[in-house]
Amino acid sequence: MPHRHASIEIGLNAVIVSVAGGMPQIVHVEEPEKDMADSLPFGPFDPLHHRTFEIGLRAWVENQTALRLGYIEQLYTFGDRGRHRVSGDEGPHVVSVGYLALTRQTPDSEETLSRHHSAWRSWYDYFPWEDWRAGRPDLLDTDMLPALKSWAEEPPAEGEPPRALARSERVRLAFGTGGTDWDEERALERFELLYEAGLVAEAKRDGRPAALKRDEIPPFGISMEFDHRRVLATAISRLRGKLKYRPVIFELMPSAFTLTDLQNSVEAISGRHLHKQNFRRLVENADLVEPTGATSTATGGRPAALFRFKHQLLSERPAPGLRVGGR
């Protein structure tokens, strides 16, 4: 039998994050004429023109979006066979290196994005259960947790690999049930449990068995092509954790901002409502910002003091972050 050589393509997926209108927004690609779900921006790695993955990423993102990326971090290499669901699974094997990239929206980015079938969209459209700013999301208790409970009570499927923790224990830790606190950093764990239980559209598309009859499963967020919602969940978990020990939030802020603007941005990313006075005390104790001496009247009320990030902290302190959240 002749030996078959696998063909491999390397691509770069970018979770490009900004905060606008009080929402954490990502660039998504939508091509309805091809009957495709939303996807993350994707560009090929060209080793003839780009010395590193990051250089390649910055080049095609700027070309396709008119955005200049600030902080960039490699997330993970996503390479499971069949992840792009090629017909017959005989096409090139696509290995994608996922990146988290932070930026600020620009006036000309919308027009450039539209030319590439792209636009900004809140990441809570894909993960509505992750937004706790107005309180505990209703769908957790009305639909999601009952469905997960049914799944947890089922015997493991034949061939399912053994795990150190039972299904019910994994649900408890990921979703903060049974007296456990909700941990905003577990966004990826929550999505992977929903996928494993067959409770998201991606699982149905991939042929996984479901915890409930298909017509009983509510649409838990907007689905995405391939494994892109998993890539996005990875980015959300990473960024939420990063807030606590690196000043990445300031990559999403203008050069001058009010403390209310800063609080709104931190809340948008973390998915948590923060008490105003507690947040200001946190910022003051962290000594991350300094007043510019100017004020803003953008809200129409009393002038608000404008602040800027103290860049010298990057060389003075190993972990200058804002420790908000459940840890």
JSON list of C-alpha atoms in Angstrom, two decimals, residues 71-73 100 102-104 238-253 262 269 288 309 314 320-322:
[
{"chain": "A", "resi": 71, "resn": "TYR", "atom": "CA", "xyz": [-0.76, 43.74, 23.28]},
{"chain": "A", "resi": 72, "resn": "ILE", "atom": "CA", "xyz": [-0.55, 40.33, 21.57]},
{"chain": "A", "resi": 73, "resn": "GLU", "atom": "CA", "xyz": [-0.33, 36.93, 23.22]},
{"chain": "A", "resi": 100, "resn": "LEU", "atom": "CA", "xyz": [-5.31, 37.25, 21.73]},
{"chain": "A", "resi": 102, "resn": "LEU", "atom": "CA", "xyz": [-5.94, 44.02, 22.08]},
{"chain": "A", "resi": 103, "resn": "THR", "atom": "CA", "xyz": [-6.67, 47.24, 20.23]},
{"chain": "A", "resi": 104, "resn": "ARG", "atom": "CA", "xyz": [-8.78, 50.40, 20.14]},
{"chain": "A", "resi": 238, "resn": "ARG", "atom": "CA", "xyz": [-6.86, 34.30, 29.42]},
{"chain": "A", "resi": 239, "resn": "LEU", "atom": "CA", "xyz": [-7.71, 38.00, 29.35]},
{"chain": "A", "resi": 240, "resn": "ARG", "atom": "CA", "xyz": [-9.81, 37.84, 32.51]},
{"chain": "A", "resi": 241, "resn": "GLY", "atom": "CA", "xyz": [-6.95, 36.21, 34.33]},
{"chain": "A", "resi": 242, "resn": "LYS", "atom": "CA", "xyz": [-4.42, 38.63, 32.89]},
{"chain": "A", "resi": 243, "resn": "LEU", "atom": "CA", "xyz": [-6.31, 41.65, 34.26]},
{"chain": "A", "resi": 244, "resn": "LYS", "atom": "CA", "xyz": [-5.27, 40.67, 37.77]},
{"chain": "A", "resi": 245, "resn": "TYR", "atom": "CA", "xyz": [-1.51, 40.75, 37.33]},
{"chain": "A", "resi": 246, "resn": "ARG", "atom": "CA", "xyz": [-0.74, 42.72, 34.15]},
{"chain": "A", "resi": 247, "resn": "PRO", "atom": "CA", "xyz": [-1.95, 46.21, 33.15]},
{"chain": "A", "resi": 248, "resn": "VAL", "atom": "CA", "xyz": [-3.46, 44.95, 29.89]},
{"chain": "A", "resi": 249, "resn": "ILE", "atom": "CA", "xyz": [-6.69, 46.90, 30.47]},
{"chain": "A", "resi": 250, "resn": "PHE", "atom": "CA", "xyz": [-4.84, 50.08, 29.51]},
{"chain": "A", "resi": 251, "resn": "GLU", "atom": "CA", "xyz": [-4.24, 48.67, 26.01]},
{"chain": "A", "resi": 252, "resn": "LEU", "atom": "CA", "xyz": [-8.00, 49.08, 25.57]},
{"chain": "A", "resi": 253, "resn": "MET", "atom": "CA", "xyz": [-8.17, 52.63, 26.96]},
{"chain": "A", "resi": 262, "resn": "LEU", "atom": "CA", "xyz": [-11.82, 52.56, 33.35]},
{"chain": "A", "resi": 269, "resn": "ILE", "atom": "CA", "xyz": [-14.06, 42.27, 30.31]},
{"chain": "A", "resi": 288, "resn": "LEU", "atom": "CA", "xyz": [-1.57, 52.45, 38.34]},
{"chain": "A", "resi": 309, "resn": "PHE", "atom": "CA", "xyz": [-1.60, 55.03, 32.90]},
{"chain": "A", "resi": 314, "resn": "LEU", "atom": "CA", "xyz": [6.22, 48.36, 33.88]},
{"chain": "A", "resi": 320, "resn": "PRO", "atom": "CA", "xyz": [0.88, 45.64, 38.22]},
{"chain": "A", "resi": 321, "resn": "GLY", "atom": "CA", "xyz": [-2.71, 44.47, 37.72]},
{"chain": "A", "resi": 322, "resn": "LEU", "atom": "CA", "xyz": [-6.20, 45.02, 39.12]}
]
